[in-house]
Short mmCIF file of C-alpha atoms in Angstrom, two decimals:
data_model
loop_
_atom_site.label_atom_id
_atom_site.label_comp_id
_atom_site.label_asym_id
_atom_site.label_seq_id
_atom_site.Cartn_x
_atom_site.Cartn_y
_atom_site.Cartn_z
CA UNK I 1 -27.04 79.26 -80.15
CA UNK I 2 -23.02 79.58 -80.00
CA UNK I 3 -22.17 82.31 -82.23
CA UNK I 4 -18.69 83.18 -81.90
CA UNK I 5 -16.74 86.30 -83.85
CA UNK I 6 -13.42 85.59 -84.13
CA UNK I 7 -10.92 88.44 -85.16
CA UNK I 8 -13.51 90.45 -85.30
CA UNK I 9 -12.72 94.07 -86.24
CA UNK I 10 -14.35 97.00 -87.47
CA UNK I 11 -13.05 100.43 -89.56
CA UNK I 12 -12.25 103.30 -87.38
CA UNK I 13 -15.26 105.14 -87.09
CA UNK I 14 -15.27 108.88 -86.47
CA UNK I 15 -17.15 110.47 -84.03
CA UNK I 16 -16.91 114.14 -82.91
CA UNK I 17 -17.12 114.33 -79.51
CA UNK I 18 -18.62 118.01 -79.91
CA UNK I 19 -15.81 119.89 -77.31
CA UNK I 20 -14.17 122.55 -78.49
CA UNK I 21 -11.67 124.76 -76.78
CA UNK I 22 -10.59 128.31 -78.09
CA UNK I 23 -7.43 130.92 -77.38
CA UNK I 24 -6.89 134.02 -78.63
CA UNK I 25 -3.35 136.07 -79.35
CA UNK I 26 -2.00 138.62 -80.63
CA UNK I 27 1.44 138.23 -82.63
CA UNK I 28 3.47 141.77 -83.22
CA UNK I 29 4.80 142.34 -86.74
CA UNK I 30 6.52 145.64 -88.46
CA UNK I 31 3.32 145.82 -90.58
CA UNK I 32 0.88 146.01 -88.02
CA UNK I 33 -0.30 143.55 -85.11
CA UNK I 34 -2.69 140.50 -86.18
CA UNK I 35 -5.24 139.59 -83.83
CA UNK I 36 -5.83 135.34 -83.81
CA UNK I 37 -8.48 133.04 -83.06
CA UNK I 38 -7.51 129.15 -82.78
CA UNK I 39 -10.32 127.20 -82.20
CA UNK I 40 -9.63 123.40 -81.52
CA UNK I 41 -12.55 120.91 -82.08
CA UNK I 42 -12.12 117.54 -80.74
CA UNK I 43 -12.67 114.15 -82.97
CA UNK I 44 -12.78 110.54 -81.78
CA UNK I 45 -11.92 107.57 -83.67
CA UNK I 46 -13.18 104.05 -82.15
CA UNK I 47 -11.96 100.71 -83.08
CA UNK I 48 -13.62 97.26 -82.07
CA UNK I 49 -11.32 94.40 -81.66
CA UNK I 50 -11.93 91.06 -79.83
CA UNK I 51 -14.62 88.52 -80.08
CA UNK I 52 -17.93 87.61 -78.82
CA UNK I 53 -17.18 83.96 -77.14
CA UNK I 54 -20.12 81.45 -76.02
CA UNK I 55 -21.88 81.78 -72.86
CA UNK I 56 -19.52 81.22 -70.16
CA UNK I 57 -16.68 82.14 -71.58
CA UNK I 58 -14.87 85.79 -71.32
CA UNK I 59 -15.18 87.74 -73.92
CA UNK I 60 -12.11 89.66 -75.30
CA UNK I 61 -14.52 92.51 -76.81
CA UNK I 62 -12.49 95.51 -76.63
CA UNK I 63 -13.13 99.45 -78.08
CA UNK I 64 -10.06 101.54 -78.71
CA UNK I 65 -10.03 105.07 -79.12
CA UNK I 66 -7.52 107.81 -80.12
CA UNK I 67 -8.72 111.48 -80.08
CA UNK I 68 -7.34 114.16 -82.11
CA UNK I 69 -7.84 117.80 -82.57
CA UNK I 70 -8.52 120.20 -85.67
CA UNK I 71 -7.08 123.65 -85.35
CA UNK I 72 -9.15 126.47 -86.89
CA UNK I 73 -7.27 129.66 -87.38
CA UNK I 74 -8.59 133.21 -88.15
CA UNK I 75 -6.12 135.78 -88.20
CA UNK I 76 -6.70 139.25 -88.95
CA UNK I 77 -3.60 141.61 -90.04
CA UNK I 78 -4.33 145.43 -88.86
CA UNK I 79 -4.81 145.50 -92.64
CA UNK I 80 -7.78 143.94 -92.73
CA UNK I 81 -6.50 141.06 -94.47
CA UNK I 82 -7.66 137.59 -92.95
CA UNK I 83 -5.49 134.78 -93.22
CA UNK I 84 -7.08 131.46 -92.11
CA UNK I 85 -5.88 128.34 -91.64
CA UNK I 86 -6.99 124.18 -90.61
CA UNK I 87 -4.79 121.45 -89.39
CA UNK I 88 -5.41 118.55 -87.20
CA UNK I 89 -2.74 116.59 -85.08
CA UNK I 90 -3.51 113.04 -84.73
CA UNK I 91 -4.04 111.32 -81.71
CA UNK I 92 -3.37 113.79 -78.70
CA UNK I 93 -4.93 111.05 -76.18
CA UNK I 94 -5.78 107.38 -76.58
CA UNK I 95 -7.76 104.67 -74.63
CA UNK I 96 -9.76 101.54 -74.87
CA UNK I 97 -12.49 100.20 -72.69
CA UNK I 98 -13.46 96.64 -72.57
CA UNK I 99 -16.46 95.53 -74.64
CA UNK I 100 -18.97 97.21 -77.52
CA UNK I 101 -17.73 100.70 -78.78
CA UNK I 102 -21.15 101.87 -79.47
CA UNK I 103 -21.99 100.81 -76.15
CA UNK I 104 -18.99 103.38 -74.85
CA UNK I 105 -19.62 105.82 -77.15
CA UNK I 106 -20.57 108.14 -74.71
CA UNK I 107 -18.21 107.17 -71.37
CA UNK I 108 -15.34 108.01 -73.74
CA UNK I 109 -16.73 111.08 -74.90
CA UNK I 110 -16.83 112.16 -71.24
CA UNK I 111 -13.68 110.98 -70.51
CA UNK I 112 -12.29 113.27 -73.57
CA UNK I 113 -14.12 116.29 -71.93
CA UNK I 114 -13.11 115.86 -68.58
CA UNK I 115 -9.60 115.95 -69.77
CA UNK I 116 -10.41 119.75 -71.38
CA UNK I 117 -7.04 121.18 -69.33
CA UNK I 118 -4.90 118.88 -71.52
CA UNK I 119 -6.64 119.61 -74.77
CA UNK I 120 -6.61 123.64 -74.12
CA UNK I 121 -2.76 122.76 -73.41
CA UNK I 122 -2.31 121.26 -76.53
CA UNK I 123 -4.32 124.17 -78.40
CA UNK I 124 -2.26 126.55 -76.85
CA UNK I 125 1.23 124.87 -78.21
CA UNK I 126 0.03 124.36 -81.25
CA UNK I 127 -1.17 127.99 -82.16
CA UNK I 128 2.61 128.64 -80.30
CA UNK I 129 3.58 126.26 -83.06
CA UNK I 130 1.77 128.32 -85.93
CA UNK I 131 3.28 131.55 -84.83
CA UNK I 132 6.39 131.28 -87.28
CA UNK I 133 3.67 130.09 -90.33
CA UNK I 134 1.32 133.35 -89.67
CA UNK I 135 4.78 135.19 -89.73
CA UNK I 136 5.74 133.88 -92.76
CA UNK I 137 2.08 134.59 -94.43
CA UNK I 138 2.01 137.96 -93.64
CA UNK I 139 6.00 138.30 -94.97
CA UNK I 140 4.34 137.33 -98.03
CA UNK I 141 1.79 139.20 -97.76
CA UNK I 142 2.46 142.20 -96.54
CA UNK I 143 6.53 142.47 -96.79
CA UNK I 144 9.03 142.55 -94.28
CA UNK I 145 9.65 146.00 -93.06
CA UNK I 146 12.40 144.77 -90.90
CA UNK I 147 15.75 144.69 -92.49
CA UNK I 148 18.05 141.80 -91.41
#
């Protein structure tokens, strides 16, 4: 039986790769200092592109992936106040492997975690990144006590 799928392509489909990578900080304000968690979890979106050709032929299956990662932050003001925070930054790697996706499923997954130094890198300029937003919250908060 020749059964050939041409332009065949599938939704992303999510699939958390269950890594997660944590750092911790302290950022210094007038008020008091805030102690903060960001926890990064990692989340993989595949794509399936190509076809299935007849016996003998190549097949131009391919699965493409793009990883991203959601930051969790939980800050706590000397206060006592908590001031938490999500946001996720798309696609901070990429690949594709030839054939199935659910049939890589898992090499990509361990691909994503053996690439942990780049994703703790990325977690660690992106909580650099929230520092002037968790200044600004606890402004609002908590008032300035510095003048000009």
């Amino acid at each position: 039986m020749n059964v050939i799928a041409t332009g065949f392509a599938m939704s992303m489909l999510a699939a958390t790769s269950g890594y997660a990578a944590e750092h911790r900080t302290q950022i210094q304000h007038a008020t008091g200092a805030t102690d903060v968690q960001y926890r990064g979890s990692v989340d993989i979106q595949h794509k399936q592109s190509g076809a299935v050709a007849p016996g003998g032929a190549p097949s131009s299956l391919r699965c493409s992936w793009k990883a991203n990662v959601t930051v969790e932050r939980d800050a706590r003001h000397a206060s006592g106040t908590r001031m938490a925070r999500s946001f996720a930054t798309p696609y901070v790697m990429q690949g594709s492997r030839p054939g199935w996706c659910t049939a890589n499923r898992d090499r990509i997954a361990q691909e994503v975690a053996q690439r942990t130094a780049d994703i703790k890198r990325y977690l660690m300029a992106a909580a650099e990144d929230d520092h002037p937003v968790l200044t600004a919250e606890i402004d609002r908060l908590h008032g300035s006590a510095e003048a000009g």
